[in-house]
């Protein structure tokens, strides 16, 4: 991804950014600043409930700005609509003046040949490469409004989500790639069970890399175009919504693949960067930082840029999990993400995935707690996992297997943080038995003294 790589030199790059390990939960958290156990959009299945209309989105908050009158728009993948929250009209009912793309999962993962919706209405089908069509739509929309009201826009690209394929050759440098020939248990059908096929497939690598480069090419075209159109600064934020799928995940440890849909760093640690089109007018810090951040943090951060303060009490007293990120050097110290000691990570839905909840501290210690009723079907029945992601980035060694290696004080503080989240919504954590987990950890630690 040569364009984004080059932009790292003039951007604020977060090396330790976290989210939840699949798209619906992650996107809903970005939109609301709230974790899935609060907003309930934690299930990736097409028939599952998505983001309730009662949730306040970042678009709705930004439109409350008394400083500027924002126009809001969203493009491409949405993935938060269902029958009960407005269906295809959902983005417009959640604060977006304009939406173009796929509100539901219908045709979301079709790269060639897909229905296209605008403001809840089906406006036709397209055969051109979806990543290019999304980019064209944004450029056209922005070109018509660059000199009008301030704009807030969210763009949901589908690359590099499966099905893996050969993008148009002009978008990448891998030459004329032949069509993928699939057999066995791996399917490229958009409706296939990606978690069942979530295993390493090196034959997909060249297509995956071509899809990444194609995305990078179109992002460069989009950034260049809208920057030229506007005489005002534009704040660009690039985020990943979860880690790479197991089929294309390059790192395999002794404990098998640590990729999408897991709470290992390969599933929840994502690229995040921000930059300004006119740094002299609106300067953003230019550095790589190991400050701990979560995608939930962009809710109060973007609201702050728009002049709408959002604290932990949230909108109307609703609990907000995000912490405002310090984008500029001249921001008050109390707004800095460095005040964040922990991030919370969450995984689970009603059918496909065993529940698991965890947290990471500022120095990289991770604790994962698994649902005891279904832990036997995942990770060989392991109930608790503890990793030092700083010294063991592949998370190959569960520290519970080496009791004397467990940093007891840090583990206790991290456990208390996770348990605190459980206490805030016991209905969602109905399986959570705090004493059971605490006793399990204490018993293991006691083995060191023996």
Short mmCIF file of C-alpha atoms in Angstrom, two decimals:
data_model
loop_
_atom_site.label_atom_id
_atom_site.label_comp_id
_atom_site.label_asym_id
_atom_site.label_seq_id
_atom_site.Cartn_x
_atom_site.Cartn_y
_atom_site.Cartn_z
CA UNK A 1 0.00 0.00 0.00
CA UNK A 2 2.54 2.61 -1.19
CA UNK A 3 0.32 5.67 -0.81
CA UNK A 4 -0.66 5.01 2.80
CA UNK A 5 2.92 4.00 3.57
CA UNK A 6 4.12 7.35 2.25
CA UNK A 7 1.45 9.20 4.22
CA UNK A 8 2.78 7.73 7.45
CA UNK A 9 5.61 10.25 7.25
CA UNK A 10 3.17 13.16 7.59
CA UNK A 11 0.50 11.50 9.74
CA UNK A 12 -0.31 10.59 13.29
CA UNK A 13 0.08 6.81 13.27
CA UNK A 14 -1.20 4.73 16.17
CA UNK A 15 0.86 1.56 16.59
CA UNK A 16 -1.37 0.17 19.35
CA UNK A 17 -4.94 0.69 18.15
CA UNK A 18 -7.64 -1.85 19.02
CA UNK A 19 -11.20 -2.69 18.05
CA UNK A 20 -13.57 -5.65 18.13
CA UNK A 21 -12.79 -8.60 15.86
CA UNK A 22 -15.50 -8.43 13.19
CA UNK A 23 -17.19 -5.76 11.17
CA UNK A 24 -20.68 -5.18 12.61
CA UNK A 25 -19.49 -4.82 16.20
CA UNK A 26 -16.51 -2.71 15.18
CA UNK A 27 -18.46 -0.33 12.94
CA UNK A 28 -21.22 0.14 15.48
CA UNK A 29 -18.63 0.95 18.14
CA UNK A 30 -16.97 3.51 15.86
CA UNK A 31 -20.36 5.09 15.19
CA UNK A 32 -21.46 5.31 18.83
CA UNK A 33 -18.33 5.31 20.99
CA UNK A 34 -19.91 2.39 22.85
CA UNK A 35 -18.97 -1.27 23.11
CA UNK A 36 -21.18 -4.06 21.70
CA UNK A 37 -22.48 -5.15 25.12
CA UNK A 38 -24.08 -1.68 25.31
CA UNK A 39 -25.39 -1.15 21.76
CA UNK A 40 -26.18 -4.83 21.04
CA UNK A 41 -24.87 -4.91 17.44
CA UNK A 42 -22.51 -7.80 18.07
CA UNK A 43 -23.62 -10.37 15.50
CA UNK A 44 -22.34 -10.67 11.94
CA UNK A 45 -25.12 -12.85 10.56
CA UNK A 46 -27.30 -11.20 7.91
CA UNK A 47 -30.52 -11.97 9.82
CA UNK A 48 -29.22 -10.72 13.16
CA UNK A 49 -30.23 -7.45 14.78
CA UNK A 50 -27.90 -4.57 14.03
CA UNK A 51 -27.57 -1.04 15.48
CA UNK A 52 -30.77 0.14 17.24
CA UNK A 53 -32.16 3.52 16.22
CA UNK A 54 -32.07 4.52 19.87
CA UNK A 55 -28.27 4.69 19.68
CA UNK A 56 -26.82 8.16 19.01
CA UNK A 57 -24.29 8.09 16.17
CA UNK A 58 -21.32 10.33 15.50
CA UNK A 59 -23.25 11.89 12.59
CA UNK A 60 -26.12 12.84 14.91
CA UNK A 61 -23.67 14.35 17.40
CA UNK A 62 -21.80 16.35 14.75
CA UNK A 63 -25.04 17.82 13.45
CA UNK A 64 -25.50 19.35 16.92
CA UNK A 65 -22.48 21.59 16.37
CA UNK A 66 -23.21 25.22 17.16
CA UNK A 67 -19.97 26.26 15.48
CA UNK A 68 -20.72 24.94 11.98
CA UNK A 69 -23.67 23.45 10.10
CA UNK A 70 -22.43 20.10 8.85
CA UNK A 71 -23.66 18.03 5.94
CA UNK A 72 -23.18 14.32 6.64
CA UNK A 73 -22.76 11.48 4.17
CA UNK A 74 -21.77 7.81 4.13
CA UNK A 75 -20.73 5.59 1.23
CA UNK A 76 -20.15 1.91 0.50
CA UNK A 77 -20.35 -0.75 3.18
CA UNK A 78 -22.70 0.06 6.07
CA UNK A 79 -23.53 -3.32 7.62
CA UNK A 80 -25.66 -1.87 10.45
CA UNK A 81 -29.19 -2.10 8.99
CA UNK A 82 -31.89 -4.67 9.73
CA UNK A 83 -35.67 -5.04 9.43
CA UNK A 84 -36.29 -3.37 12.79
CA UNK A 85 -34.14 -0.25 12.46
CA UNK A 86 -35.27 1.26 9.19
CA UNK A 87 -33.83 -1.29 6.78
CA UNK A 88 -32.38 0.45 3.71
CA UNK A 89 -33.25 3.85 5.23
CA UNK A 90 -31.19 3.15 8.36
CA UNK A 91 -28.19 5.39 7.55
CA UNK A 92 -30.52 8.35 6.90
CA UNK A 93 -32.33 7.70 10.17
CA UNK A 94 -29.02 7.67 12.03
CA UNK A 95 -27.95 11.19 11.15
CA UNK A 96 -26.64 10.91 7.59
CA UNK A 97 -28.12 13.35 5.08
CA UNK A 98 -26.99 11.19 2.18
CA UNK A 99 -26.10 7.52 1.82
CA UNK A 100 -24.95 5.61 -1.26
CA UNK A 101 -23.94 1.97 -1.10
CA UNK A 102 -25.22 -1.21 0.53
CA UNK A 103 -27.06 -0.59 3.82
CA UNK A 104 -27.50 -4.29 4.62
CA UNK A 105 -25.38 -7.31 3.79
CA UNK A 106 -27.20 -7.69 0.48
CA UNK A 107 -24.52 -7.49 -2.25
CA UNK A 108 -22.04 -5.94 0.21
CA UNK A 109 -19.38 -8.46 -0.78
CA UNK A 110 -20.04 -8.45 -4.51
CA UNK A 111 -17.14 -6.71 -6.22
CA UNK A 112 -18.51 -7.11 -9.76
CA UNK A 113 -22.28 -7.02 -10.20
CA UNK A 114 -24.13 -5.51 -7.24
CA UNK A 115 -27.24 -3.54 -6.35
CA UNK A 116 -26.69 0.08 -5.33
CA UNK A 117 -28.87 2.09 -2.97
CA UNK A 118 -29.18 5.83 -2.45
CA UNK A 119 -31.08 7.14 0.55
CA UNK A 120 -32.98 3.91 0.98
CA UNK A 121 -33.94 3.44 -2.68
CA UNK A 122 -32.54 0.87 -5.08
CA UNK A 123 -31.19 2.97 -7.96
CA UNK A 124 -29.79 0.19 -10.11
CA UNK A 125 -27.15 -2.46 -10.47
CA UNK A 126 -23.51 -1.93 -11.37
CA UNK A 127 -20.94 -4.24 -12.91
CA UNK A 128 -17.87 -2.02 -12.48
CA UNK A 129 -15.37 -2.70 -9.73
CA UNK A 130 -17.06 -1.68 -6.49
CA UNK A 131 -13.99 0.01 -4.95
CA UNK A 132 -13.76 2.27 -7.99
CA UNK A 133 -17.50 2.94 -7.96
CA UNK A 134 -17.41 3.96 -4.29
CA UNK A 135 -14.48 6.29 -4.98
CA UNK A 136 -16.22 7.85 -7.99
CA UNK A 137 -19.37 8.39 -5.93
CA UNK A 138 -17.49 10.18 -3.15
CA UNK A 139 -15.55 12.38 -5.57
CA UNK A 140 -18.71 13.37 -7.44
CA UNK A 141 -20.62 14.10 -4.23
CA UNK A 142 -17.80 16.13 -2.72
CA UNK A 143 -17.18 18.05 -5.92
CA UNK A 144 -20.76 19.29 -5.81
CA UNK A 145 -20.43 20.47 -2.18
CA UNK A 146 -16.79 21.38 -1.59
CA UNK A 147 -17.55 25.08 -1.29
CA UNK A 148 -20.82 24.79 0.64
CA UNK A 149 -21.30 23.57 4.20
CA UNK A 150 -18.61 21.73 6.17
CA UNK A 151 -18.68 18.04 5.33
CA UNK A 152 -18.50 14.92 7.50
CA UNK A 153 -18.15 11.76 5.42
CA UNK A 154 -17.64 8.10 6.25
CA UNK A 155 -16.47 5.78 3.47
CA UNK A 156 -16.73 2.02 3.93
CA UNK A 157 -14.58 0.19 1.42
CA UNK A 158 -15.01 -3.57 1.11
CA UNK A 159 -11.42 -4.45 0.11
CA UNK A 160 -9.78 -6.68 1.19
CA UNK A 161 -12.73 -8.70 2.52
CA UNK A 162 -13.35 -12.04 0.80
CA UNK A 163 -14.20 -13.24 -1.79
CA UNK A 164 -10.59 -12.95 -2.94
CA UNK A 165 -10.32 -11.99 -6.57
CA UNK A 166 -8.25 -10.25 -9.22
CA UNK A 167 -8.99 -6.49 -9.21
CA UNK A 168 -8.74 -4.54 -12.48
CA UNK A 169 -5.10 -4.71 -13.54
CA UNK A 170 -4.66 -0.92 -13.71
CA UNK A 171 -5.17 -0.72 -9.95
CA UNK A 172 -2.29 -2.97 -8.91
CA UNK A 173 1.17 -4.14 -9.92
CA UNK A 174 0.69 -7.92 -9.87
CA UNK A 175 -0.01 -8.34 -13.58
CA UNK A 176 -2.85 -10.27 -15.15
CA UNK A 177 -3.99 -12.63 -12.41
CA UNK A 178 -5.96 -15.72 -13.44
CA UNK A 179 -9.35 -16.37 -11.83
CA UNK A 180 -9.17 -18.22 -8.53
CA UNK A 181 -10.01 -21.90 -8.86
CA UNK A 182 -11.62 -23.06 -5.63
CA UNK A 183 -12.36 -26.52 -4.37
CA UNK A 184 -12.87 -28.35 -1.11
CA UNK A 185 -14.12 -26.51 1.95
CA UNK A 186 -13.05 -23.03 0.91
CA UNK A 187 -15.69 -21.02 -0.92
CA UNK A 188 -15.59 -17.58 -2.50
CA UNK A 189 -19.36 -17.19 -2.36
CA UNK A 190 -20.28 -14.00 -0.46
CA UNK A 191 -22.64 -15.95 1.78
CA UNK A 192 -20.12 -18.56 2.80
CA UNK A 193 -19.21 -19.09 6.45
CA UNK A 194 -15.95 -17.19 6.70
CA UNK A 195 -15.27 -18.52 10.19
CA UNK A 196 -15.55 -22.14 9.07
CA UNK A 197 -13.06 -21.41 6.28
CA UNK A 198 -10.87 -19.23 8.47
CA UNK A 199 -7.66 -21.19 7.87
CA UNK A 200 -4.43 -20.38 6.10
CA UNK A 201 -4.59 -20.55 2.28
CA UNK A 202 -1.30 -19.24 0.76
CA UNK A 203 -2.75 -19.44 -2.76
CA UNK A 204 -4.91 -16.43 -1.89
CA UNK A 205 -1.96 -14.21 -0.97
CA UNK A 206 -1.30 -12.64 -4.36
CA UNK A 207 -5.00 -11.80 -4.77
CA UNK A 208 -5.19 -10.39 -1.25
CA UNK A 209 -2.14 -8.21 -1.88
CA UNK A 210 -3.59 -7.05 -5.20
CA UNK A 211 -6.84 -6.15 -3.42
CA UNK A 212 -4.89 -4.13 -0.85
CA UNK A 213 -2.97 -2.28 -3.54
CA UNK A 214 -6.18 -1.62 -5.48
CA UNK A 215 -7.68 -0.11 -2.34
CA UNK A 216 -4.56 2.00 -1.81
CA UNK A 217 -4.67 3.23 -5.41
CA UNK A 218 -8.27 4.36 -5.09
CA UNK A 219 -7.67 5.96 -1.68
CA UNK A 220 -4.85 8.00 -3.23
CA UNK A 221 -7.14 9.12 -6.06
CA UNK A 222 -9.88 10.05 -3.60
CA UNK A 223 -7.58 11.95 -1.22
CA UNK A 224 -5.90 13.84 -4.06
CA UNK A 225 -9.20 14.78 -5.68
CA UNK A 226 -11.10 16.04 -2.64
CA UNK A 227 -8.00 17.87 -1.34
CA UNK A 228 -7.79 19.80 -4.61
CA UNK A 229 -11.50 20.63 -4.50
CA UNK A 230 -11.47 22.19 -1.05
CA UNK A 231 -9.88 25.45 0.06
CA UNK A 232 -10.45 24.40 3.68
CA UNK A 233 -8.51 21.78 5.64
CA UNK A 234 -9.75 18.20 5.54
CA UNK A 235 -9.01 15.80 8.38
CA UNK A 236 -8.52 12.30 7.00
CA UNK A 237 -8.81 9.30 9.33
CA UNK A 238 -7.94 5.82 8.05
CA UNK A 239 -8.98 2.87 10.23
CA UNK A 240 -9.24 -0.88 9.89
CA UNK A 241 -12.35 -2.47 11.35
CA UNK A 242 -10.75 -5.80 12.29
CA UNK A 243 -7.74 -7.96 11.57
CA UNK A 244 -7.05 -10.06 8.49
CA UNK A 245 -8.96 -13.29 7.91
CA UNK A 246 -7.23 -16.58 8.66
CA UNK A 247 -6.96 -17.51 4.99
CA UNK A 248 -4.50 -14.69 4.36
CA UNK A 249 -3.14 -14.06 7.84
CA UNK A 250 0.66 -14.22 7.46
CA UNK A 251 1.68 -15.05 11.04
CA UNK A 252 1.08 -18.49 12.48
CA UNK A 253 2.20 -19.33 16.00
CA UNK A 254 2.45 -22.56 17.91
CA UNK A 255 -1.10 -21.97 19.06
CA UNK A 256 -2.40 -21.80 15.46
CA UNK A 257 -3.73 -18.79 13.57
CA UNK A 258 -4.35 -15.62 15.60
CA UNK A 259 -6.51 -13.73 13.12
CA UNK A 260 -9.93 -12.18 12.45
CA UNK A 261 -12.77 -13.24 14.76
CA UNK A 262 -10.37 -13.85 17.66
CA UNK A 263 -9.32 -11.58 20.50
CA UNK A 264 -5.66 -12.09 19.68
CA UNK A 265 -3.88 -9.05 18.29
CA UNK A 266 -4.24 -10.43 14.77
CA UNK A 267 -8.00 -10.04 15.15
CA UNK A 268 -8.36 -6.82 17.13
CA UNK A 269 -5.21 -4.72 16.60
CA UNK A 270 -5.73 -2.55 13.54
CA UNK A 271 -4.07 0.20 11.48
CA UNK A 272 -5.17 3.70 12.45
CA UNK A 273 -3.75 6.97 11.13
CA UNK A 274 -4.87 10.58 10.76
CA UNK A 275 -3.57 13.55 8.77
CA UNK A 276 -4.58 16.99 7.56
CA UNK A 277 -4.81 18.16 3.96
CA UNK A 278 -3.67 21.64 5.08
CA UNK A 279 -1.42 21.20 8.09
CA UNK A 280 -0.64 24.91 8.35
CA UNK A 281 -4.34 25.66 8.84
CA UNK A 282 -5.20 22.58 10.90
CA UNK A 283 -2.03 20.84 12.12
CA UNK A 284 -2.19 17.24 13.31
CA UNK A 285 0.59 15.62 15.29
CA UNK A 286 3.12 13.93 13.01
CA UNK A 287 4.52 10.89 14.75
CA UNK A 288 4.22 7.19 15.35
CA UNK A 289 2.90 6.68 18.84
CA UNK A 290 2.38 3.69 21.11
CA UNK A 291 -0.47 5.42 22.95
CA UNK A 292 -3.28 2.98 23.59
CA UNK A 293 -6.43 3.77 21.59
CA UNK A 294 -9.69 2.06 20.63
CA UNK A 295 -11.98 2.74 17.67
CA UNK A 296 -14.57 3.87 20.23
CA UNK A 297 -12.28 6.86 20.86
CA UNK A 298 -13.12 8.43 17.51
CA UNK A 299 -16.65 9.24 18.65
CA UNK A 300 -15.56 11.90 21.18
CA UNK A 301 -12.53 12.83 19.07
CA UNK A 302 -14.44 13.68 15.89
CA UNK A 303 -17.19 15.34 17.91
CA UNK A 304 -14.49 17.50 19.49
CA UNK A 305 -13.22 18.64 16.09
CA UNK A 306 -16.79 19.73 15.29
CA UNK A 307 -16.95 21.66 18.57
CA UNK A 308 -19.34 19.28 20.32
CA UNK A 309 -17.88 18.15 23.67
CA UNK A 310 -18.77 14.58 24.58
CA UNK A 311 -17.67 13.26 27.96
CA UNK A 312 -17.93 9.87 29.62
CA UNK A 313 -21.56 10.64 30.44
CA UNK A 314 -22.29 10.72 26.72
CA UNK A 315 -25.36 12.16 25.08
CA UNK A 316 -28.28 12.38 27.50
CA UNK A 317 -26.34 10.50 30.18
CA UNK A 318 -25.66 7.47 27.95
CA UNK A 319 -22.39 5.82 28.87
CA UNK A 320 -19.59 6.47 26.36
CA UNK A 321 -16.58 4.13 26.30
CA UNK A 322 -14.45 6.28 24.00
CA UNK A 323 -11.73 8.64 25.24
CA UNK A 324 -10.88 11.73 23.22
CA UNK A 325 -7.62 11.31 21.29
CA UNK A 326 -5.16 14.20 21.25
CA UNK A 327 -4.79 14.91 17.55
CA UNK A 328 -3.06 18.27 17.91
CA UNK A 329 -0.07 19.33 20.00
CA UNK A 330 -1.96 22.33 21.37
CA UNK A 331 -4.88 20.31 22.73
CA UNK A 332 -5.28 20.18 26.52
CA UNK A 333 -3.32 17.40 28.18
CA UNK A 334 -6.49 15.96 29.72
CA UNK A 335 -7.80 15.14 26.23
CA UNK A 336 -4.82 12.92 25.47
CA UNK A 337 -5.34 9.24 24.78
CA UNK A 338 -2.31 8.60 26.98
CA UNK A 339 -4.70 8.77 29.95
CA UNK A 340 -6.13 5.46 28.75
CA UNK A 341 -4.74 2.64 30.89
CA UNK A 342 -6.77 -0.18 29.31
CA UNK A 343 -8.82 -1.05 26.24
CA UNK A 344 -11.75 -3.47 26.26
CA UNK A 345 -12.21 -6.12 23.56
CA UNK A 346 -15.30 -8.25 23.00
CA UNK A 347 -16.24 -11.21 20.84
CA UNK A 348 -19.40 -13.24 20.51
CA UNK A 349 -22.87 -13.66 19.10
CA UNK A 350 -25.85 -15.92 19.51
CA UNK A 351 -24.77 -18.85 17.37
CA UNK A 352 -21.48 -18.87 15.52
CA UNK A 353 -18.90 -17.63 17.99
CA UNK A 354 -18.18 -18.51 21.61
CA UNK A 355 -18.35 -15.44 23.78
CA UNK A 356 -15.10 -14.00 25.06
CA UNK A 357 -14.21 -10.72 26.73
CA UNK A 358 -10.86 -9.23 27.47
CA UNK A 359 -8.65 -6.23 27.90
CA UNK A 360 -5.17 -4.92 27.17
CA UNK A 361 -3.13 -2.60 29.37
CA UNK A 362 -0.85 0.22 28.32
CA UNK A 363 2.25 -1.98 28.41
CA UNK A 364 0.72 -4.79 26.34
CA UNK A 365 -0.54 -7.30 28.90
CA UNK A 366 -3.70 -9.02 27.67
CA UNK A 367 -6.28 -11.02 29.64
CA UNK A 368 -9.02 -13.00 27.85
CA UNK A 369 -11.98 -14.53 29.72
CA UNK A 370 -14.06 -17.15 27.91
CA UNK A 371 -17.66 -18.26 28.32
CA UNK A 372 -17.42 -21.42 30.47
CA UNK A 373 -20.47 -22.99 28.83
CA UNK A 374 -18.86 -23.00 25.41
CA UNK A 375 -15.14 -22.76 26.16
CA UNK A 376 -14.84 -26.51 25.57
CA UNK A 377 -15.52 -25.90 21.89
CA UNK A 378 -12.78 -23.34 21.52
CA UNK A 379 -9.07 -23.18 22.40
CA UNK A 380 -9.16 -26.69 23.89
CA UNK A 381 -11.38 -25.71 26.78
CA UNK A 382 -9.11 -22.94 28.05
CA UNK A 383 -11.08 -20.62 30.37
CA UNK A 384 -8.54 -17.80 30.87
CA UNK A 385 -5.63 -16.65 28.71
CA UNK A 386 -2.93 -14.15 29.65
CA UNK A 387 -0.35 -12.86 27.16
CA UNK A 388 2.45 -10.35 27.18
CA UNK A 389 1.95 -8.94 23.67
CA UNK A 390 5.08 -6.80 24.04
CA UNK A 391 7.51 -9.71 24.39
CA UNK A 392 5.27 -12.34 22.74
CA UNK A 393 3.56 -10.56 19.82
CA UNK A 394 2.28 -13.83 18.32
CA UNK A 395 0.63 -14.68 21.64
CA UNK A 396 1.99 -18.19 21.50
CA UNK A 397 2.57 -18.58 25.26
CA UNK A 398 -0.34 -18.37 27.68
CA UNK A 399 1.27 -17.13 30.90
CA UNK A 400 -1.09 -19.31 32.92
CA UNK A 401 1.10 -22.19 31.80
CA UNK A 402 4.04 -20.55 33.58
CA UNK A 403 2.67 -19.29 36.93
CA UNK A 404 5.87 -17.52 37.96
CA UNK A 405 5.83 -15.44 34.76
CA UNK A 406 2.46 -13.82 35.55
CA UNK A 407 2.74 -10.12 36.53
CA UNK A 408 0.28 -10.39 39.40
CA UNK A 409 -0.47 -6.72 40.07
CA UNK A 410 -1.00 -5.86 36.40
CA UNK A 411 -3.14 -8.97 35.93
CA UNK A 412 -5.31 -8.02 38.91
CA UNK A 413 -5.84 -4.48 37.63
CA UNK A 414 -6.69 -5.70 34.14
CA UNK A 415 -9.07 -8.32 35.51
CA UNK A 416 -10.81 -5.67 37.62
CA UNK A 417 -11.21 -3.51 34.50
CA UNK A 418 -12.85 -6.35 32.54
CA UNK A 419 -15.02 -7.35 35.51
CA UNK A 420 -16.10 -3.73 35.83
CA UNK A 421 -17.49 -3.83 32.31
CA UNK A 422 -19.37 -7.01 33.16
CA UNK A 423 -20.94 -5.41 36.24
CA UNK A 424 -22.25 -2.55 34.10
CA UNK A 425 -24.45 -4.86 32.04
CA UNK A 426 -24.97 -8.14 33.83
CA UNK A 427 -27.80 -9.10 31.47
CA UNK A 428 -25.31 -9.24 28.61
CA UNK A 429 -22.72 -11.00 30.77
CA UNK A 430 -25.20 -13.48 32.22
CA UNK A 431 -22.57 -16.22 32.07
CA UNK A 432 -20.02 -14.14 33.95
CA UNK A 433 -19.03 -15.59 37.34
CA UNK A 434 -16.43 -13.16 38.62
CA UNK A 435 -15.40 -15.31 41.58
CA UNK A 436 -14.82 -18.32 39.37
CA UNK A 437 -12.37 -16.49 37.12
CA UNK A 438 -10.64 -14.76 40.03
CA UNK A 439 -10.21 -18.06 41.88
CA UNK A 440 -8.87 -19.75 38.76
CA UNK A 441 -6.20 -17.07 38.29
CA UNK A 442 -5.32 -16.98 42.01
CA UNK A 443 -4.95 -20.77 42.15
CA UNK A 444 -2.52 -20.71 39.23
CA UNK A 445 -0.49 -17.83 40.71
CA UNK A 446 -0.29 -19.74 44.02
CA UNK A 447 1.47 -22.59 42.23
CA UNK A 448 4.52 -20.34 41.83
CA UNK A 449 4.90 -20.04 45.61
CA UNK A 450 4.82 -23.79 45.91
#
